């Protein structure tokens, strides 16, 4: 046989062998993929992962193998490794009947969002909007991501499209309401929160922000109910209890405010968290209103340790500095209504040497109308009455308090007055009183008067 013939036979044999290998490979390859799928269906992710890795070493651009390996990583709690495999799948782009592009891109978008890559997640949702424009979830997530990028205009656009595609999408209604709440559009926000609750009665976030709007509108009964429902969410429990306590404070119902705020503190895990600081601040406010100053100071001190510049806590502690060292000031601030009337009456009689014509009280204050005692020198002189208003508070007394006093003086035809307080006066209040017949007694002057009064001698507290 000639060399040429041998050459032809060898070439034909090589071609035939190559074709046989291709045929065998074409039969074996699907079996390899199908075995991986079978392992996954059986929940045997470890075996599926090993098979996928083995296939990838032989065929690095096998998109299905990378995809199934990513699925195995997800089941094993290795989301970041899954994301790396899915990125490879996205580059290969072998989508078809075996690999749904829609299902794949949803997984990609979720993983990007989970691992703090909002830009990439947004790209996936925008692609999904083109592929399946009738899926409201895609618009919802795009709107949510735009909001996280401070693009509220684009956020509202996509969220409105979400509720247009699916009017019953509770999360989209909530998110749209939240954006409008933040932009100070209470009417629009309230409507969206109510829609969210209508279509998703378990949407506790909507109950929480609806409660805040109701509280801002002074509808405390409705707000209390909304916050109660929001508190079923453990993540919102402390905040909801603080808000309920705030509602009761606004209603001057301190007996109900205190348990709510104590529960908030008990359920908190971080003493320095803002909501715990507010819970303690409101609790101190309730104690202060009830004249339970020891417990109020205890709350202010706990706040001060965590955040010294929190609201007016430092000022409160400074104003009550004498409380623990001066028993007379302590009694003045904390005594019962009846004793407070007696202390004020005693100040006028024994410390000021005046005669009481009338005495009346309101929550936190006492008004006493007085005249000077007969001196015998000017027996025929008409004695002009004077109104003294006693206040017990740690808050600075501002000009508005003095203006209110002037109005009350006109009603009883009195032209002279004095204000006696356990705190101090603002600069504007002092300037207001300079050109008017209003005498001001701050905390230091009150202490002097208390030292002269005989109330404490009679009660055995001197």
C-alpha positions in Angstrom: 0.0 0.0 0.0 1.4 3.3 -1.0 2.5 5.9 1.5 -0.2 8.3 0.2 -2.9 5.9 0.9 -1.6 5.3 4.4 -1.6 9.0 4.9 -5.3 9.3 3.8 -6.3 6.4 6.0 -4.6 8.0 9.1 -6.2 11.4 8.4 -9.7 9.8 8.0 -9.1 7.8 11.2 -8.1 10.9 13.2 -11.2 12.8 11.9 -13.4 9.8 12.8 -11.9 9.6 16.3 -12.4 13.4 16.8 -16.1 13.1 15.7 -16.6 10.1 18.1 -15.1 12.1 21.0 -17.4 15.1 20.2 -20.4 12.8 20.0 -19.5 11.1 23.3 -18.9 14.5 24.9 -22.2 15.8 23.6 -23.9 12.9 25.3 -21.8 13.0 28.5 -22.0 16.8 29.0 -25.7 17.1 29.6 -25.5 14.1 31.9 -22.9 16.0 34.0 -25.2 19.1 34.2 -28.3 16.9 34.8 -26.4 15.2 37.7 -25.7 18.5 39.3 -29.3 19.5 39.0 -30.4 16.2 40.4 -28.1 16.7 43.4 -29.6 20.1 44.0 -33.2 18.8 43.8 -32.3 16.2 46.4 -30.7 18.8 48.6 -27.3 17.3 48.2 -25.6 20.7 47.8 -22.1 19.5 48.8 -22.1 16.9 46.0 -23.6 19.3 43.6 -20.9 21.9 44.4 -18.1 19.4 43.9 -19.5 18.3 40.6 -19.9 21.9 39.4 -16.3 22.8 40.4 -15.0 19.7 38.6 -16.9 20.7 35.5 -15.7 24.3 35.7 -12.0 23.2 35.8 -12.6 21.4 32.5 -14.9 24.1 31.0 -14.3 27.5 32.6 -16.9 29.1 30.4 -19.8 26.8 31.3 -22.4 29.3 32.5 -24.7 26.6 33.9 -22.0 25.1 36.0 -21.1 28.6 37.5 -24.8 29.2 38.1 -25.3 26.0 40.0 -22.1 26.5 42.0 -23.5 29.9 43.0 -26.8 28.2 44.1 -24.7 25.8 46.2 -22.9 28.7 47.8 -26.1 30.5 48.6 -27.4 27.3 50.4 -24.2 27.2 52.4 -24.5 30.8 53.5 -21.7 32.0 51.3 -23.5 34.8 49.5 -20.4 36.7 48.5 -18.9 33.6 46.8 -22.3 33.1 45.1 -22.2 36.7 43.8 -18.8 36.1 42.3 -20.1 33.0 40.4 -23.2 34.9 39.2 -21.0 37.7 37.9 -19.2 35.1 35.8 -22.5 33.8 34.5 -23.5 37.4 33.6 -20.3 37.8 31.6 -20.9 34.5 29.7 -24.7 35.2 29.2 -25.8 31.7 28.3 -29.4 32.3 29.0 -32.1 30.0 27.7 -34.5 27.3 28.7 -32.0 25.9 31.2 -31.2 29.2 32.8 -33.9 31.9 33.1 -32.5 35.4 32.7 -35.4 36.8 34.9 -34.8 34.4 37.7 -31.0 34.9 37.5 -31.2 38.8 37.5 -33.5 38.8 40.5 -30.9 36.8 42.4 -28.2 39.1 41.2 -30.1 42.2 42.3 -30.9 40.8 45.7 -27.2 39.9 46.3 -25.9 43.3 45.1 -28.4 45.0 47.5 -27.5 42.7 50.4 -23.8 43.3 50.0 -24.1 47.1 49.8 -23.7 47.6 46.1 -26.8 49.6 45.4 -25.6 50.9 42.0 -25.2 47.4 40.6 -28.5 46.3 42.2 -30.3 49.2 40.5 -28.8 48.3 37.1 -30.3 44.8 37.5 -33.7 46.1 38.4 -33.7 48.5 35.5 -32.9 45.6 33.2 -35.7 43.6 34.8 -38.2 46.5 34.3 -37.5 46.1 30.5 -37.8 42.4 30.6 -40.9 42.2 32.8 -42.6 45.6 32.9 -45.7 44.3 34.7 -43.8 43.2 37.8 -44.4 45.9 40.5 -41.6 44.6 42.6 -39.0 45.8 40.1 -40.3 49.4 40.2 -40.5 49.2 44.1 -36.9 48.2 44.5 -35.7 50.7 41.9 -37.6 53.4 43.9 -36.2 52.2 47.2 -32.6 52.3 45.9 -33.1 55.8 44.3 -34.3 57.0 47.7 -31.1 55.6 49.4 -29.1 57.7 46.9 -31.1 60.8 47.9 -32.9 60.9 44.6 -36.4 61.4 46.0 -37.7 62.7 42.6 -36.7 59.4 40.9 -37.8 57.4 43.9 -41.3 58.8 43.8 -41.5 58.3 40.1 -40.8 54.5 40.3 -42.8 54.0 43.5 -45.9 55.5 41.9 -45.3 53.3 38.9 -45.2 50.3 41.3 -48.6 51.1 42.8 -50.0 51.8 39.3 -48.9 48.3 38.2 -50.1 46.8 41.4 -52.4 49.0 43.5 -52.3 46.4 46.3 -48.5 46.6 46.8 -48.3 47.4 50.5 -44.5 48.0 50.7 -44.6 50.4 47.7 -47.4 52.4 49.4 -45.4 52.5 52.6 -42.2 53.6 50.9 -44.0 56.3 48.9 -45.6 57.5 52.2 -42.2 57.5 53.9 -40.6 59.7 51.2 -43.5 62.1 51.4 -43.4 62.1 55.3 -39.8 63.0 55.1 -40.5 65.8 52.7 -43.1 67.3 55.1 -46.2 66.3 53.0 -48.4 64.9 55.8 -51.6 64.6 53.9 -50.1 62.6 51.0 -48.0 60.5 53.4 -51.0 59.7 55.6 -53.0 58.5 52.6 -50.1 56.2 51.5 -49.6 54.7 55.0 -53.3 54.0 55.3 -53.2 52.3 51.8 -50.2 50.2 52.9 -52.1 49.1 56.0 -55.3 48.3 54.0 -53.4 46.0 51.7 -50.9 44.7 54.3 -52.4 44.8 57.8 -49.1 43.5 59.2 -47.1 46.5 57.9 -45.9 47.7 61.3 -43.6 50.4 59.7 -46.8 52.1 58.3 -48.5 51.9 61.7 -45.4 53.6 63.3 -45.2 56.6 60.9 -49.0 56.9 60.8 -48.9 57.2 64.6 -46.3 60.0 64.3 -48.5 61.9 61.9 -51.5 61.4 64.2 -49.4 62.5 67.2 -48.3 65.6 65.3 -52.0 66.3 64.6 -52.8 66.0 68.3 -55.0 62.9 67.6 -53.5 61.1 70.6 -56.1 58.4 70.9 -55.5 57.2 67.3 -51.8 57.6 67.7 -51.7 55.4 70.8 -53.5 52.6 68.9 -51.1 52.9 65.9 -48.0 52.8 68.1 -49.4 49.8 70.0 -49.7 47.9 66.7 -46.3 49.0 65.6 -44.8 47.8 68.9 -45.5 44.2 67.8 -42.4 44.6 65.6 -39.4 43.9 67.9 -37.3 46.4 65.9 -39.9 49.1 66.5 -40.9 48.1 70.0 -38.7 50.6 72.0 -39.4 53.5 69.7 -43.2 52.8 69.8 -43.2 52.7 73.6 -41.3 56.0 73.7 -43.9 57.5 71.4 -46.8 56.2 73.5 -45.1 57.7 76.5 -44.9 61.0 74.7 -48.6 60.9 73.8 -49.5 60.4 77.4 -47.2 63.3 78.4 -49.0 65.5 75.9 -52.3 64.5 77.6 -50.8 65.3 81.0 -51.5 61.6 82.0 -48.3 61.0 83.8 -49.5 57.9 85.6 -49.8 56.2 82.2 -46.8 57.7 80.6 -44.4 56.4 83.2 -45.1 52.6 82.7 -44.7 53.0 78.9 -41.4 54.7 79.2 -40.1 52.3 81.9 -41.0 49.4 79.5 -39.1 51.2 76.7 -36.0 51.4 78.9 -36.4 47.8 80.0 -36.6 46.5 76.4 -33.6 48.6 75.2 -30.2 46.9 74.7 -28.1 50.0 74.2 -28.1 52.6 77.0 -26.6 55.2 74.6 -29.2 54.7 71.9 -31.1 57.8 71.0 -34.5 56.2 71.8 -33.3 55.2 75.3 -32.0 58.7 76.0 -35.4 60.1 74.9 -37.2 57.5 77.1 -35.3 58.6 80.1 -35.7 62.3 79.3 -39.5 61.9 79.0 -39.6 59.8 82.1 -37.7 62.5 84.0 -40.2 65.0 82.7 -43.1 62.9 84.0 -41.4 62.5 87.4 -40.7 66.3 87.5 -44.4 67.1 86.9 -45.3 64.8 89.7 -42.8 66.5 92.0 -40.9 63.3 92.3 -37.6 65.1 91.8 -35.3 62.4 93.2 -36.2 60.0 90.5 -36.2 62.8 87.9 -32.7 63.7 88.8 -31.6 60.1 88.7 -32.8 59.9 85.1 -31.1 63.1 84.1 -27.8 61.9 85.6 -28.0 58.6 83.6 -28.5 60.6 80.4 -25.7 63.0 81.3 -23.2 60.0 81.7 -24.0 58.9 78.2 -24.5 62.2 76.4 -23.7 65.4 78.5 -25.0 67.7 75.8 -28.4 65.9 75.3 -31.1 68.6 75.2 -31.2 70.7 78.4 -30.1 67.9 80.8 -27.0 69.8 82.0 -29.2 72.8 82.7 -31.7 70.8 84.6 -29.1 69.3 86.8 -27.6 72.7 87.4 -31.0 74.2 88.3 -31.7 71.4 90.8 -28.2 71.6 92.3 -29.5 73.0 95.6 -32.3 70.4 95.7 -30.1 67.9 97.5 -28.2 70.3 99.7 -31.0 72.7 100.8 -34.0 71.0 102.5 -36.1 74.2 102.3 -35.8 74.4 98.5 -36.5 70.6 98.3 -39.7 71.1 100.3 -40.7 74.1 98.2 -40.3 72.0 95.0 -41.7 68.6 96.1 -44.3 69.2 98.8 -48.0 68.6 98.5 -50.4 71.2 97.1 -51.6 72.0 100.7 -48.1 72.4 102.1 -47.1 74.5 99.1 -50.0 76.9 99.8 -48.8 77.1 103.4 -45.2 77.8 102.5 -46.2 80.6 100.1 -48.5 82.0 102.7 -45.8 81.9 105.3 -43.3 83.7 103.1 -45.7 86.6 102.6 -46.6 86.8 106.3 -43.4 86.2 108.1 -40.7 86.9 105.5 -42.3 89.9 103.8 -44.4 91.1 106.7 -47.5 91.6 104.5 -51.2 90.9 104.9 -52.9 88.3 102.8 -56.2 89.4 101.1 -56.7 86.4 98.8 -54.9 83.2 97.8 -55.5 80.9 94.9 -53.6 78.1 93.2 -53.2 76.5 89.8 -51.0 73.5 88.8 -47.4 74.5 89.6 -48.2 78.0 90.9 -49.9 80.0 93.7 -51.2 83.6 93.5 -51.5 85.7 96.6 -52.9 89.2 96.8 -51.4 91.2 99.6 -51.4 94.6 101.2 -48.9 96.2 103.6 -49.6 96.0 107.3 -50.8 99.1 109.2 -47.8 101.1 110.4 -49.7 103.7 112.3 -47.9 106.5 110.5 -50.2 106.9 107.6 -53.5 105.7 109.0 -55.6 107.4 106.3 -53.6 106.1 103.4 -55.3 103.7 101.1 -53.3 100.5 100.8 -52.7 99.4 97.2 -52.9 95.6 96.7 -50.1 93.6 95.1 -50.1 90.3 93.4 -47.4 87.8 94.1 -47.1 84.7 91.8 -45.2 81.8 93.2 -43.8 79.3 90.7 -42.0 76.0 91.3 -40.1 74.9 88.2 -36.6 74.3 86.9 -37.4 76.0 83.6 -36.2 79.6 83.0 -39.0 82.1 83.3 -39.3 84.0 80.0 -41.1 87.2 79.0 -44.3 85.3 78.1 -44.9 84.4 81.7 -44.6 88.0 82.7 -47.0 89.1 80.0 -49.5 86.6 81.2 -49.2 88.0 84.7 -49.8 91.5 83.4 -53.0 90.3 81.7 -54.2 88.6 84.9 -53.4 91.8 86.9 -55.7 93.8 84.7 -58.6 91.4 85.3 -58.4 92.1 89.1 -57.4 95.8 88.7 -54.0 95.4 90.4 -51.0 97.4 89.1 -48.2 96.0 91.2 -46.9 92.5 91.2 -44.0 90.1 91.9 -42.9 86.7 90.6 -41.1 84.3 92.9 -39.5 81.3 91.3 -37.3 78.4 92.1 -35.4 78.9 88.9 -34.2 82.0 87.1 -35.3 84.6 84.6 -34.3 85.0 80.9 -32.6 88.2 79.8 -35.8 89.2 77.9 -37.9 88.7 81.0 -35.5 90.9 83.1 -35.6 93.6 80.4 -39.4 93.4 80.2 -39.8 93.9 84.0 -37.4 96.9 84.2 -39.9 99.4 83.0 -42.9 97.8 84.7 -44.1 97.3 88.2 -43.1 93.7 88.4 -40.6 92.6 91.0 -38.5 89.5 90.2 -37.3 87.0 92.8 -35.0 84.3 91.4 -33.9 81.1 93.1 -31.3 82.9 95.3 -33.8 85.4 96.5 -36.3 82.6 97.2 -33.7 80.9 99.4 -33.3 84.1 101.4 -37.1 84.3 101.9 -37.3 80.7 102.9 -34.7 81.2 105.5 -36.8 84.0 107.1 -40.1 82.1 107.1 -41.4 80.5 110.2 -43.2 77.6 108.3 -40.2 75.3 108.8 -39.9 76.2 112.5 -43.5 75.4 113.1 -43.2 72.1 111.2 -40.0 71.2 112.9 -37.9 71.3 109.7 -35.7 74.2 110.6 
